[in-house]
Tab-separated table of C-alpha atoms in Angstrom:
chain	number	residue	atom	x	y	z
A	1	MET	CA	108.596	85.869	65.428
A	2	ASN	CA	110.135	87.673	62.639
A	3	PRO	CA	111.753	85.656	60.047
A	4	ALA	CA	114.101	87.963	58.998
A	5	THR	CA	115.524	88.198	62.507
A	6	ILE	CA	119.132	87.000	63.214
A	7	TYR	CA	120.294	85.861	66.241
A	8	SER	CA	123.612	85.058	67.670
A	9	LYS	CA	124.452	82.611	70.474
A	10	ASN	CA	125.570	83.881	74.126
A	11	PRO	CA	129.292	82.485	74.742
A	12	ASP	CA	128.177	82.116	78.378
A	13	PHE	CA	126.409	78.919	77.319
A	14	VAL	CA	128.465	76.283	76.602
A	15	GLN	CA	127.139	73.116	74.496
A	16	ARG	CA	127.655	69.856	75.609
A	17	ASP	CA	126.722	66.310	74.067
A	18	VAL	CA	126.030	63.852	76.832
A	19	ALA	CA	124.500	60.579	76.249
A	20	GLY	CA	123.129	61.702	73.073
A	21	GLU	CA	121.664	64.382	74.785
A	22	CYS	CA	122.227	68.203	73.653
A	23	ILE	CA	122.731	70.303	76.791
A	24	LEU	CA	123.326	73.879	77.336
A	25	VAL	CA	125.053	74.692	80.572
A	26	PRO	CA	125.275	78.247	81.510
A	27	ILE	CA	128.762	79.026	83.066
A	28	ARG	CA	128.321	82.513	84.646
A	29	ARG	CA	124.949	81.125	86.466
A	30	THR	CA	123.351	82.982	89.521
A	31	LEU	CA	122.453	81.037	92.828
A	32	THR	CA	118.762	80.927	91.302
A	33	ASP	CA	120.165	78.667	88.226
A	34	ALA	CA	122.991	77.225	89.754
A	35	LYS	CA	121.612	73.626	89.737
A	36	SER	CA	120.267	74.089	86.202
A	37	ILE	CA	120.983	72.716	82.724
A	38	PHE	CA	119.028	73.042	79.668
A	39	VAL	CA	118.184	69.953	77.670
A	40	LEU	CA	117.312	70.516	74.102
A	41	ASN	CA	115.190	68.062	72.244
A	42	ASP	CA	116.232	67.502	68.713
A	43	THR	CA	114.750	70.109	66.749
A	44	GLY	CA	115.894	72.572	69.726
A	45	ALA	CA	119.746	70.941	69.036
A	46	ALA	CA	119.335	71.578	65.366
A	47	LEU	CA	118.268	75.032	65.615
A	48	TRP	CA	121.067	75.781	68.020
A	49	ASN	CA	123.384	74.553	66.154
A	50	ARG	CA	122.574	76.624	63.186
A	51	ILE	CA	122.403	79.747	64.931
A	52	ASP	CA	125.535	81.590	63.963
A	53	GLY	CA	124.852	85.160	64.227
A	54	THR	CA	124.990	85.955	60.436
A	55	ARG	CA	121.588	83.811	58.775
A	56	PRO	CA	118.329	85.136	59.205
A	57	ILE	CA	115.760	82.655	61.173
A	58	HIS	CA	114.166	82.139	57.910
A	59	GLU	CA	117.185	81.162	55.754
A	60	ILE	CA	117.708	78.568	58.949
A	61	ALA	CA	114.330	77.200	58.829
A	62	SER	CA	114.566	76.720	54.932
A	63	GLU	CA	117.638	74.826	55.266
A	64	PHE	CA	116.077	72.783	58.168
A	65	ALA	CA	112.977	71.852	55.889
A	66	GLU	CA	115.195	70.697	53.243
A	67	GLU	CA	116.977	68.280	55.721
A	68	TYR	CA	113.804	67.053	57.529
A	69	ASP	CA	110.496	65.877	56.408
A	70	VAL	CA	108.469	68.497	58.658
A	71	ALA	CA	105.525	70.694	57.880
A	72	ALA	CA	106.141	74.415	57.499
A	73	GLU	CA	103.529	75.275	59.966
A	74	GLN	CA	104.690	72.829	62.504
A	75	LEU	CA	108.316	73.671	61.783
A	76	SER	CA	107.563	77.347	62.335
A	77	GLN	CA	105.392	76.764	65.757
A	78	ASP	CA	108.603	75.017	67.159
A	79	PHE	CA	110.921	77.291	66.337
A	80	GLU	CA	108.833	80.048	67.842
A	81	THR	CA	108.657	78.094	71.003
A	82	LEU	CA	112.322	77.389	71.010
A	83	LEU	CA	113.318	80.963	70.279
A	84	ALA	CA	111.310	82.290	73.075
A	85	ASP	CA	112.623	79.587	75.329
A	86	LEU	CA	116.345	80.260	74.319
A	87	LEU	CA	115.460	84.133	74.780
A	88	SER	CA	114.163	83.460	78.072
A	89	ILE	CA	117.256	82.160	79.512
A	90	HIS	CA	119.669	84.731	77.543
A	91	ALA	CA	121.418	81.901	75.632
A	92	ILE	CA	120.684	83.875	72.314
A	93	GLU	CA	120.267	87.518	71.630
A	94	GLU	CA	118.664	89.389	68.862
A	95	VAL	CA	121.421	90.882	66.719
A	96	ALA	CA	120.054	92.674	63.653
A	97	VAL	CA	117.040	92.452	61.693
A	98	ALA	CA	117.936	91.500	57.848
A	99	HIS	CA	116.888	93.354	54.956
A	100	ASP	CA	114.416	91.851	52.619
A	101	PRO	CA	116.144	91.760	49.201
A	102	SER	CA	112.678	91.805	47.711
B	1	MET	CA	113.494	72.470	75.946
B	2	ILE	CA	113.604	71.505	79.682
B	3	ARG	CA	115.244	72.911	82.681
B	4	ALA	CA	116.810	70.387	84.548
B	5	ASP	CA	119.651	69.534	87.506
B	6	LYS	CA	120.416	66.568	86.344
B	7	LEU	CA	120.140	64.405	83.151
B	8	PRO	CA	116.552	62.861	82.674
B	9	HIS	CA	117.849	59.703	80.773
B	10	LEU	CA	121.224	58.031	80.613
B	11	PRO	CA	122.390	54.818	79.574
B	12	GLU	CA	122.558	51.861	82.126
B	13	ARG	CA	126.449	52.649	82.054
B	14	PHE	CA	127.804	55.830	81.034
B	15	PRO	CA	130.750	58.206	82.314
B	16	VAL	CA	128.403	60.750	83.477
B	17	ALA	CA	130.411	62.023	86.911
B	18	CYS	CA	133.999	62.080	87.917
B	19	GLN	CA	135.477	62.601	91.310
B	20	TRP	CA	139.114	63.703	90.648
B	21	GLU	CA	141.842	63.629	93.499
B	22	ILE	CA	143.925	66.288	91.661
B	23	THR	CA	146.620	66.130	94.256
B	24	CYS	CA	147.519	64.705	97.627
B	25	ARG	CA	149.070	68.006	98.657
B	26	CYS	CA	147.627	69.830	101.529
B	27	ASN	CA	148.594	72.737	103.637
B	28	LEU	CA	147.049	70.779	106.786
B	29	ARG	CA	147.754	67.548	108.418
B	30	CYS	CA	144.194	66.225	109.537
B	31	VAL	CA	144.537	63.354	112.034
B	32	MET	CA	142.043	61.425	110.252
B	33	CYS	CA	143.121	62.061	106.784
B	34	TYR	CA	143.768	59.068	103.987
B	35	THR	CA	145.679	60.976	101.551
B	36	ASP	CA	148.420	62.731	103.768
B	37	CYS	CA	150.473	59.672	103.495
B	38	TYR	CA	151.151	60.948	100.303
B	39	ASN	CA	151.690	64.437	100.776
B	40	ARG	CA	155.425	64.289	100.635
B	41	PRO	CA	157.691	65.588	98.079
B	42	GLU	CA	158.735	62.495	96.112
B	43	PHE	CA	154.946	61.502	95.784
B	44	VAL	CA	153.975	65.210	94.844
B	45	ARG	CA	156.599	65.159	92.291
B	46	GLN	CA	154.732	61.972	90.437
B	47	GLU	CA	151.207	64.238	90.192
B	48	LEU	CA	149.829	64.840	87.082
B	49	THR	CA	151.015	68.232	85.354
B	50	THR	CA	148.696	70.818	84.184
B	51	PRO	CA	148.943	69.681	80.598
B	52	GLU	CA	148.243	66.127	81.595
B	53	ILE	CA	145.150	67.199	83.553
B	54	LEU	CA	143.403	69.256	80.893
B	55	ARG	CA	144.378	66.611	77.934
B	56	ILE	CA	142.584	64.192	80.534
B	57	MET	CA	139.622	66.653	81.028
B	58	ASP	CA	139.108	66.948	77.440
B	59	GLU	CA	138.945	63.455	77.187
B	60	LEU	CA	136.489	63.156	79.662
B	61	ALA	CA	134.359	66.057	77.882
B	62	GLU	CA	134.591	64.227	74.764
B	63	ALA	CA	133.070	61.161	76.170
B	64	GLY	CA	130.101	63.208	77.809
B	65	THR	CA	131.316	63.561	81.659
B	66	LEU	CA	129.120	66.417	82.927
B	67	GLU	CA	129.706	66.360	86.775
B	68	LEU	CA	133.299	66.795	87.798
B	69	CYS	CA	134.103	67.060	91.652
B	70	LEU	CA	137.986	68.337	92.194
B	71	THR	CA	139.325	66.913	95.533
B	72	GLY	CA	142.535	66.225	97.072
B	73	GLY	CA	144.399	66.647	99.416
B	74	GLU	CA	143.543	70.326	99.200
B	75	PRO	CA	142.943	70.965	95.507
B	76	MET	CA	143.704	74.741	95.857
B	77	ALA	CA	147.173	73.942	97.279
B	78	ARG	CA	148.120	73.180	93.487
B	79	THR	CA	149.353	76.377	92.287
B	80	ASP	CA	147.602	75.615	89.021
B	81	PHE	CA	144.248	75.115	90.943
B	82	PHE	CA	142.469	77.939	88.925
B	83	ASP	CA	143.866	77.120	85.430
B	84	ILE	CA	142.306	73.614	86.160
B	85	TYR	CA	139.078	74.842	87.820
B	86	GLU	CA	138.586	77.437	84.884
B	87	HIS	CA	139.068	75.140	82.264
B	88	ALA	CA	136.741	72.741	83.552
B	89	ALA	CA	134.126	75.563	84.207
B	90	ARG	CA	134.605	76.982	80.862
B	91	ASN	CA	133.950	73.768	78.953
B	92	GLY	CA	130.918	73.310	80.817
B	93	PHE	CA	131.101	70.708	83.523
B	94	LEU	CA	129.370	71.037	86.724
B	95	VAL	CA	132.120	71.462	89.026
B	96	THR	CA	132.233	70.743	92.634
B	97	VAL	CA	135.049	71.562	94.818
B	98	PHE	CA	136.003	69.914	98.230
B	99	THR	CA	138.572	72.129	100.096
B	100	ASN	CA	139.230	72.913	103.797
B	101	GLY	CA	138.657	76.539	102.686
B	102	THR	CA	141.915	77.514	104.583
B	103	LEU	CA	143.679	78.900	101.342
B	104	MET	CA	140.805	80.906	100.120
B	105	THR	CA	141.757	84.696	99.315
B	106	GLU	CA	139.215	87.481	98.227
B	107	THR	CA	140.813	86.856	94.843
B	108	HIS	CA	140.128	83.239	94.631
B	109	ALA	CA	136.419	84.080	95.664
B	110	ASP	CA	136.175	86.616	93.005
B	111	ARG	CA	137.398	83.912	90.555
B	112	PHE	CA	134.938	81.312	91.797
B	113	ALA	CA	132.075	84.046	91.417
B	114	ALA	CA	132.936	85.107	87.877
B	115	LEU	CA	132.721	81.216	86.819
B	116	PRO	CA	130.526	79.767	89.668
B	117	PRO	CA	131.218	75.935	90.481
B	118	HIS	CA	128.012	74.018	90.865
B	119	ARG	CA	129.028	73.908	94.773
B	120	ILE	CA	131.735	74.204	97.163
B	121	GLU	CA	131.972	72.017	99.936
B	122	ILE	CA	134.283	73.022	102.946
B	123	SER	CA	135.169	70.593	105.959
B	124	LEU	CA	134.403	72.300	109.130
B	125	HIS	CA	135.548	69.569	111.831
B	126	GLY	CA	135.211	71.844	115.129
B	127	ALA	CA	133.051	74.358	115.941
B	128	THR	CA	135.807	75.932	118.489
B	129	GLN	CA	139.243	76.740	117.526
B	130	GLU	CA	140.737	74.500	119.936
B	131	THR	CA	138.953	71.421	118.566
B	132	PHE	CA	139.394	72.495	115.071
B	133	GLU	CA	143.136	73.020	114.919
B	134	ARG	CA	143.609	70.047	116.997
B	135	ILE	CA	142.350	67.722	114.154
B	136	THR	CA	143.687	69.764	111.337
B	137	GLN	CA	147.095	70.612	112.977
B	138	GLY	CA	147.111	73.824	111.714
B	139	LYS	CA	147.616	77.098	113.505
B	140	GLY	CA	145.308	79.968	112.266
B	141	SER	CA	143.231	77.226	110.277
B	142	HIS	CA	139.786	77.788	112.148
B	143	ASP	CA	139.652	81.529	111.348
B	144	ARG	CA	140.798	81.012	107.608
B	145	CYS	CA	138.128	78.335	107.190
B	146	LEU	CA	135.507	80.603	108.541
B	147	ASN	CA	136.767	83.658	106.682
B	148	ALA	CA	136.266	81.451	103.626
B	149	VAL	CA	132.868	80.676	104.353
B	150	ARG	CA	132.121	84.355	104.639
B	151	LEU	CA	134.148	84.890	101.233
B	152	LEU	CA	132.037	82.482	99.484
B	153	LEU	CA	128.676	83.376	101.042
B	154	ASP	CA	129.169	87.071	100.213
B	155	ARG	CA	129.421	85.986	96.710
B	156	HIS	CA	126.541	83.403	96.449
B	157	ILE	CA	128.413	80.645	95.840
B	158	PRO	CA	126.323	77.389	96.566
B	159	LEU	CA	127.973	75.799	99.705
B	160	VAL	CA	128.015	72.618	101.741
B	161	LEU	CA	129.919	72.410	105.016
B	162	LYS	CA	130.480	69.049	106.518
B	163	THR	CA	131.960	67.380	109.402
B	164	THR	CA	133.505	63.969	110.030
B	165	ALA	CA	132.299	62.594	113.271
B	166	MET	CA	135.345	61.447	115.154
B	167	THR	CA	136.155	61.189	119.043
B	168	LEU	CA	137.745	64.616	118.884
B	169	ASN	CA	134.666	66.504	117.797
B	170	GLN	CA	131.762	64.511	118.867
B	171	ASN	CA	131.209	67.028	121.665
B	172	GLU	CA	130.815	69.940	119.250
B	173	VAL	CA	128.833	68.266	116.301
B	174	LEU	CA	125.847	69.979	117.215
B	175	ALA	CA	127.136	73.100	117.503
B	176	ILE	CA	128.678	72.982	114.063
B	177	LYS	CA	125.185	71.966	112.809
B	178	ARG	CA	123.577	74.952	114.591
B	179	TYR	CA	126.114	77.359	113.227
B	180	VAL	CA	125.516	76.051	109.379
B	181	ALA	CA	121.915	76.477	110.180
B	182	SER	CA	122.316	79.951	111.180
B	183	LEU	CA	123.914	80.993	107.901
B	184	GLY	CA	120.583	80.123	106.067
B	185	SER	CA	121.224	78.767	102.526
B	186	VAL	CA	124.270	76.392	103.459
B	187	ARG	CA	123.599	72.737	103.642
B	188	TYR	CA	124.970	70.407	106.298
B	189	LYS	CA	126.662	66.964	106.027
B	190	LEU	CA	127.838	64.497	108.506
B	191	GLY	CA	130.150	61.949	107.826
B	192	GLU	CA	130.311	58.865	109.953
B	193	ASP	CA	133.223	56.675	108.002
B	194	MET	CA	136.780	56.659	108.490
B	195	ARG	CA	139.032	55.120	105.644
B	196	PRO	CA	142.576	53.607	106.250
B	197	GLU	CA	145.367	55.631	104.571
B	198	LEU	CA	146.067	55.166	101.002
B	199	ASP	CA	149.426	53.248	101.992
B	200	GLY	CA	147.581	50.918	104.187
B	201	GLY	CA	147.974	52.700	107.520
B	202	CYS	CA	145.191	52.633	110.090
B	203	GLY	CA	146.030	56.160	111.853
B	204	PRO	CA	142.271	57.323	111.053
B	205	PHE	CA	140.564	54.603	112.883
B	206	HIS	CA	142.361	55.834	115.890
B	207	TYR	CA	139.779	58.607	115.962
B	208	ALA	CA	136.925	56.537	114.805
B	209	LEU	CA	133.501	56.695	117.195
B	210	SER	CA	132.098	53.163	118.355
B	211	ASN	CA	128.648	52.409	117.244
B	212	GLN	CA	127.445	53.176	120.593
B	213	ASP	CA	128.878	56.707	120.515
B	214	LEU	CA	127.669	57.348	117.127
B	215	THR	CA	124.105	56.436	118.421
B	216	VAL	CA	124.323	58.640	121.459
B	217	LEU	CA	125.382	61.785	119.200
B	218	ASN	CA	122.883	60.996	116.476
B	219	GLN	CA	120.020	60.801	119.167
B	220	GLN	CA	120.572	64.261	120.033
B	221	ASP	CA	119.416	65.888	116.955
B	222	ASP	CA	116.224	65.175	115.418
B	223	ASP	CA	117.685	65.326	111.751
B	224	LEU	CA	120.695	63.130	112.764
B	225	TRP	CA	118.570	60.589	114.280
B	226	ALA	CA	116.144	60.267	111.330
B	227	GLU	CA	118.887	59.827	109.003
B	228	SER	CA	120.412	57.405	110.796
B	229	CYS	CA	117.197	55.408	111.570
B	230	LYS	CA	116.871	55.526	107.796
B	231	GLN	CA	119.833	54.178	107.259
B	232	GLN	CA	119.936	51.277	109.433
B	233	SER	CA	116.412	50.249	108.378
B	234	GLU	CA	117.633	49.847	104.869
B	235	ASP	CA	120.185	46.994	103.247
B	236	PRO	CA	122.741	49.265	101.532
B	237	PRO	CA	121.970	49.189	97.845
B	238	PRO	CA	124.739	47.089	95.585
B	239	CYS	CA	127.864	49.495	94.702
B	240	ARG	CA	127.031	50.918	91.663
B	241	SER	CA	130.628	52.719	91.262
B	242	GLY	CA	131.848	52.195	87.350
B	243	MET	CA	128.547	52.300	85.881
B	244	HIS	CA	127.868	56.169	85.810
B	245	ARG	CA	130.662	57.296	88.247
B	246	PHE	CA	134.159	56.838	88.419
B	247	HIS	CA	137.382	58.019	90.057
B	248	ILE	CA	140.786	59.505	88.893
B	249	ASP	CA	143.665	59.786	91.218
B	250	ALA	CA	146.485	62.074	91.813
B	251	TYR	CA	148.735	60.261	89.247
B	252	GLY	CA	146.298	59.982	86.593
B	253	ARG	CA	145.016	56.197	87.365
B	254	LEU	CA	141.462	55.482	86.528
B	255	GLN	CA	139.301	53.585	89.122
B	256	LEU	CA	136.169	52.232	89.896
B	257	CYS	CA	135.700	54.726	92.921
B	258	SER	CA	137.786	56.526	95.850
B	259	GLY	CA	137.292	53.637	98.195
B	260	ASN	CA	138.458	50.781	95.719
B	261	ARG	CA	141.672	51.461	94.298
B	262	THR	CA	142.676	47.783	93.951
B	263	ARG	CA	142.957	48.082	90.137
B	264	SER	CA	143.835	50.946	87.959
B	265	TYR	CA	143.901	52.065	84.589
B	266	ASP	CA	146.834	54.423	83.569
B	267	LEU	CA	145.565	57.505	81.725
B	268	ARG	CA	148.926	58.674	81.084
B	269	ALA	CA	149.263	55.802	78.779
B	270	GLY	CA	145.898	55.155	77.573
B	271	SER	CA	142.869	56.774	76.525
B	272	PHE	CA	139.989	57.766	78.813
B	273	ARG	CA	137.224	55.691	76.103
B	274	GLU	CA	139.214	52.719	76.781
B	275	GLY	CA	139.850	53.025	80.376
B	276	PHE	CA	136.301	53.366	81.060
B	277	PHE	CA	134.710	51.013	78.494
B	278	GLU	CA	137.154	48.220	78.339
B	279	ALA	CA	139.380	48.114	81.459
B	280	LEU	CA	136.912	49.211	84.283
B	281	PRO	CA	134.203	46.709	83.583
B	282	THR	CA	136.680	43.986	84.650
B	283	PHE	CA	137.888	45.637	87.925
B	284	ALA	CA	136.590	43.695	91.178
B	285	CYS	CA	134.376	45.223	93.643
B	286	GLN	CA	133.335	43.234	96.807
B	287	TRP	CA	130.239	45.699	97.262
B	288	LYS	CA	128.514	44.877	94.165
B	289	ALA	CA	125.670	42.343	93.605
B	290	PRO	CA	126.970	39.182	92.001
B	291	VAL	CA	125.260	40.507	88.806
B	292	VAL	CA	124.709	44.027	88.678
B	293	SER	CA	124.741	44.416	84.929
B	294	GLU	CA	125.962	42.555	81.710
B	295	LYS	CA	127.665	45.712	81.044
B	296	ILE	CA	130.014	45.147	84.320
B	297	GLN	CA	131.618	42.233	85.409
B	298	PRO	CA	131.993	42.968	89.065
B	299	THR	CA	132.863	39.165	89.820
B	300	VAL	CA	136.348	39.085	87.849
B	301	HIS	CA	139.207	38.066	90.205
B	302	HIS	CA	142.677	39.105	89.511
B	303	ALA	CA	146.274	38.811	91.021
């Protein structure tokens, strides 16, 4: 995971909040995923809600770490897994790699 | 992240699934239909308007409803059907459409393909044109129905074909089932229950099969017989309507289920949340266990 990467959401995935669960529904699904929805855990939902196509992932992670009491290493692992999952179903896409101001 | 086909955890009572009879309009006049009594202009004029449907649908989405079945009548007989369908699909409902298929065009099929439904269920009540159209009373309806099947299969739309067994088609059910099997990915459902018309008429029962006829029919097919034996060997579970599922009729009335319209909550006048969480639990249902849950009071009696 490159922490400078910026991701945007695929508009063909609609977020639904159902009974306390954050669900992604692919609205242009194919026959193979016609019966699939994707249920995000709390970390996944928080990440999804912060992906906006403008902020690099390290900025989102910093904000997340300030808000929740979670170790940086654990957070990094969780984000890596979640981003891989979201990329694998094309719910997000990489839009750019931010320049490092340093 | 978990890939699923339904939610893994739901509260004991939550409005996850809606069956919505968006119209009693229909281009056919099926002999056993229970909604056709309201397929008349004076009733159609009272049905929900497009803005009313979209407003109520938005309330369902806000409340967390995920599964939405659009039925009728013939839902595609509404000129605004795709406004309704596409609003639902774009807002992340898992939409099922119950249709007779006979109004389907290439353009319609393309619109379904662009925003695919969870599934489409088409009624196929006869294997031959003669039987099919004796039931639907619609000339040319058999060919149009089969054309819809082809249009949707060509576009890989998940499809279910279903038959209501009755006196007029009992000798063709197995042929219908074989036809469906020949289509490959299409599921088949056989229904055996007739329901009284919504105005209380008993017309559909003139076509009901006797228990003996149903047994003879089911014994001719391993799948049907296995399903029949399974149903007869089990006591029916207590009805759970109003717990996770609910029904809305063409006039915006919220009800426990399609088969129990004894009491309603008017969604034109009140909110869905109030209707589901406050009104529905007070509606009676004779099929519920005496105490199914402290969250619903099925034994309440009313005038």
